[in-house]
Each structure stands twice: as C-alpha cells, then as structure tokens.
Amino acid sequence: MTPSEVLGKIKERFKELGLKEHDFTVEVRGVCYRMALDTESFVVYRINHCKGHKHHVPGWPVCLVTRDSIFEECFDAGLGADHCSCGVSIDQWLEIVQEQGQKL
C-alpha cells in the first residue's frame, strides 16, 4: 500500500468509530502515547513522564503517516532495536484505535 492509501485506511477507521480528527491518550505496555489524526497526518507520540531513560526528552513520535511517507519506529533499523522502542506497528495501532473507539 502507498502512504496515501494507508492514511486513507486510518481515516476510514477513525470515521467508522466516530473518532474523525480526534486525539486521545492510550497506555500500551505501561507507556503513555498520544494518538492524533488530522486532515494531513496520523501521529502516535510517546509521552515521556521523566521516568527512567531519556529523562530530558518530553516525548517523541513513534509512528507518523502522511500522504507521502510512513515512519514506524519499530521498523527503523536504528531505532527498532532501542530499548525504548514501542515495538508497535501501524496495524497494531489501528487495533488499539478500534479498542479505544469502542470505549468512547
């Protein structure tokens, strides 16, 4: 799938769940993430609550999908093996969106 098609799939999932252009915080494996969708992108941002490693960084993107590109931290050769890597793929984020949408 092209990045544009993946973004379209994500937008459709949000729309089906009534979450269009919505953002929320989720906890995955004890770590908080902010998920957001707007007209241009889908982003998952890890929130660092100053616990443990990388205490000087407030957070960082772990997944970003735009019409032109896809970034998944877990599949990045340099970042995927990092002990702070989320280890979650786009498909898994969509499963989390599905679970979250059912709770809202």
mmCIF file of C-alpha atoms in Angstrom:
data_model
loop_
_atom_site.group_PDB
_atom_site.id
_atom_site.type_symbol
_atom_site.label_atom_id
_atom_site.label_comp_id
_atom_site.label_asym_id
_atom_site.label_seq_id
_atom_site.Cartn_x
_atom_site.Cartn_y
_atom_site.Cartn_z
ATOM 1 C CA MET A 1 0.000 0.000 0.000
ATOM 2 C CA THR A 2 1.133 3.538 -0.670
ATOM 3 C CA PRO A 3 1.403 6.024 2.219
ATOM 4 C CA SER A 4 -1.682 7.802 0.875
ATOM 5 C CA GLU A 5 -3.674 4.549 0.907
ATOM 6 C CA VAL A 6 -2.538 3.760 4.458
ATOM 7 C CA LEU A 7 -3.574 7.245 5.616
ATOM 8 C CA GLY A 8 -6.929 6.737 3.901
ATOM 9 C CA LYS A 9 -7.369 3.413 5.712
ATOM 10 C CA ILE A 10 -6.618 5.092 9.041
ATOM 11 C CA LYS A 11 -9.049 7.933 8.325
ATOM 12 C CA GLU A 12 -11.748 5.421 7.426
ATOM 13 C CA ARG A 13 -11.207 3.508 10.677
ATOM 14 C CA PHE A 14 -11.470 6.723 12.715
ATOM 15 C CA LYS A 15 -14.609 7.712 10.792
ATOM 16 C CA GLU A 16 -16.236 4.300 11.360
ATOM 17 C CA LEU A 17 -15.629 4.701 15.087
ATOM 18 C CA GLY A 18 -16.815 8.302 15.208
ATOM 19 C CA LEU A 19 -13.294 9.474 16.036
ATOM 20 C CA LYS A 20 -12.717 11.608 12.940
ATOM 21 C CA GLU A 21 -9.987 14.181 13.609
ATOM 22 C CA HIS A 22 -9.858 13.124 17.225
ATOM 23 C CA ASP A 23 -6.941 12.646 19.559
ATOM 24 C CA PHE A 24 -6.599 10.676 22.749
ATOM 25 C CA THR A 25 -4.079 9.154 25.108
ATOM 26 C CA VAL A 26 -3.615 5.409 25.456
ATOM 27 C CA GLU A 27 -1.398 3.242 27.594
ATOM 28 C CA VAL A 28 0.460 0.373 25.927
ATOM 29 C CA ARG A 29 2.747 -1.875 27.972
ATOM 30 C CA GLY A 30 2.856 0.697 30.751
ATOM 31 C CA VAL A 31 3.811 3.616 28.483
ATOM 32 C CA CYS A 32 1.525 6.533 27.540
ATOM 33 C CA TYR A 33 1.058 7.581 23.922
ATOM 34 C CA ARG A 34 -0.905 10.425 22.338
ATOM 35 C CA MET A 35 -2.629 9.375 19.114
ATOM 36 C CA ALA A 36 -3.955 12.037 16.763
ATOM 37 C CA LEU A 37 -5.447 12.287 13.302
ATOM 38 C CA ASP A 38 -5.991 15.439 11.283
ATOM 39 C CA THR A 39 -6.522 16.100 7.592
ATOM 40 C CA GLU A 40 -2.802 15.775 6.828
ATOM 41 C CA SER A 41 -1.458 13.040 9.097
ATOM 42 C CA PHE A 42 -1.796 10.350 11.712
ATOM 43 C CA VAL A 43 0.736 10.510 14.524
ATOM 44 C CA VAL A 44 1.475 8.493 17.621
ATOM 45 C CA TYR A 45 3.670 10.350 20.089
ATOM 46 C CA ARG A 46 5.281 8.692 23.086
ATOM 47 C CA ILE A 47 4.828 10.741 26.249
ATOM 48 C CA ASN A 48 7.873 10.595 28.498
ATOM 49 C CA HIS A 49 6.882 11.259 32.087
ATOM 50 C CA CYS A 50 10.549 11.695 33.049
ATOM 51 C CA LYS A 51 10.842 8.124 34.275
ATOM 52 C CA GLY A 52 13.941 6.146 33.538
ATOM 53 C CA HIS A 53 15.791 6.743 30.296
ATOM 54 C CA LYS A 54 15.766 9.815 28.105
ATOM 55 C CA HIS A 55 14.542 11.909 31.048
ATOM 56 C CA HIS A 56 15.451 15.165 29.311
ATOM 57 C CA VAL A 57 13.131 14.499 26.341
ATOM 58 C CA PRO A 58 9.377 15.215 26.788
ATOM 59 C CA GLY A 59 8.461 12.616 24.179
ATOM 60 C CA TRP A 60 8.949 11.604 20.574
ATOM 61 C CA PRO A 61 6.961 10.354 17.578
ATOM 62 C CA VAL A 62 6.838 6.573 17.211
ATOM 63 C CA CYS A 63 4.531 6.459 14.198
ATOM 64 C CA LEU A 64 3.765 9.057 11.547
ATOM 65 C CA VAL A 65 1.719 8.574 8.397
ATOM 66 C CA THR A 66 1.252 11.308 5.809
ATOM 67 C CA ARG A 67 0.160 11.144 2.177
ATOM 68 C CA ASP A 68 3.813 10.918 1.170
ATOM 69 C CA SER A 69 5.558 8.904 3.855
ATOM 70 C CA ILE A 70 5.300 6.364 6.646
ATOM 71 C CA PHE A 71 7.540 6.241 9.688
ATOM 72 C CA GLU A 72 7.271 3.351 12.111
ATOM 73 C CA GLU A 73 9.788 3.388 14.937
ATOM 74 C CA CYS A 74 9.633 -0.383 15.341
ATOM 75 C CA PHE A 75 10.770 -0.939 11.722
ATOM 76 C CA ASP A 76 13.514 1.700 11.662
ATOM 77 C CA ALA A 77 16.860 -0.091 11.524
ATOM 78 C CA GLY A 78 18.480 2.210 14.083
ATOM 79 C CA LEU A 79 15.521 2.765 16.393
ATOM 80 C CA GLY A 80 13.674 -0.554 16.320
ATOM 81 C CA ALA A 81 16.298 -2.273 18.445
ATOM 82 C CA ASP A 82 16.463 0.567 21.001
ATOM 83 C CA HIS A 83 15.274 -0.462 24.457
ATOM 84 C CA CYS A 84 12.809 2.471 24.405
ATOM 85 C CA SER A 85 11.267 1.446 21.072
ATOM 86 C CA CYS A 86 7.496 0.982 21.259
ATOM 87 C CA GLY A 87 7.556 -2.207 19.164
ATOM 88 C CA VAL A 88 4.084 -1.417 17.775
ATOM 89 C CA SER A 89 3.273 -1.420 14.034
ATOM 90 C CA ILE A 90 0.631 0.633 12.213
ATOM 91 C CA ASP A 91 -1.695 -2.372 12.116
ATOM 92 C CA GLN A 92 -1.332 -2.781 15.880
ATOM 93 C CA TRP A 93 -2.005 0.953 16.402
ATOM 94 C CA LEU A 94 -5.204 0.519 14.379
ATOM 95 C CA GLU A 95 -6.234 -2.339 16.673
ATOM 96 C CA ILE A 96 -5.645 -0.016 19.624
ATOM 97 C CA VAL A 97 -7.738 2.682 17.895
ATOM 98 C CA GLN A 98 -10.502 0.092 17.460
ATOM 99 C CA GLU A 99 -10.381 -0.850 21.164
ATOM 100 C CA GLN A 100 -10.296 2.803 22.226
ATOM 101 C CA GLY A 101 -13.172 3.732 19.926
ATOM 102 C CA GLN A 102 -15.341 1.062 21.473
ATOM 103 C CA LYS A 103 -14.689 2.551 24.925
ATOM 104 C CA LEU A 104 -15.618 6.119 23.955
#
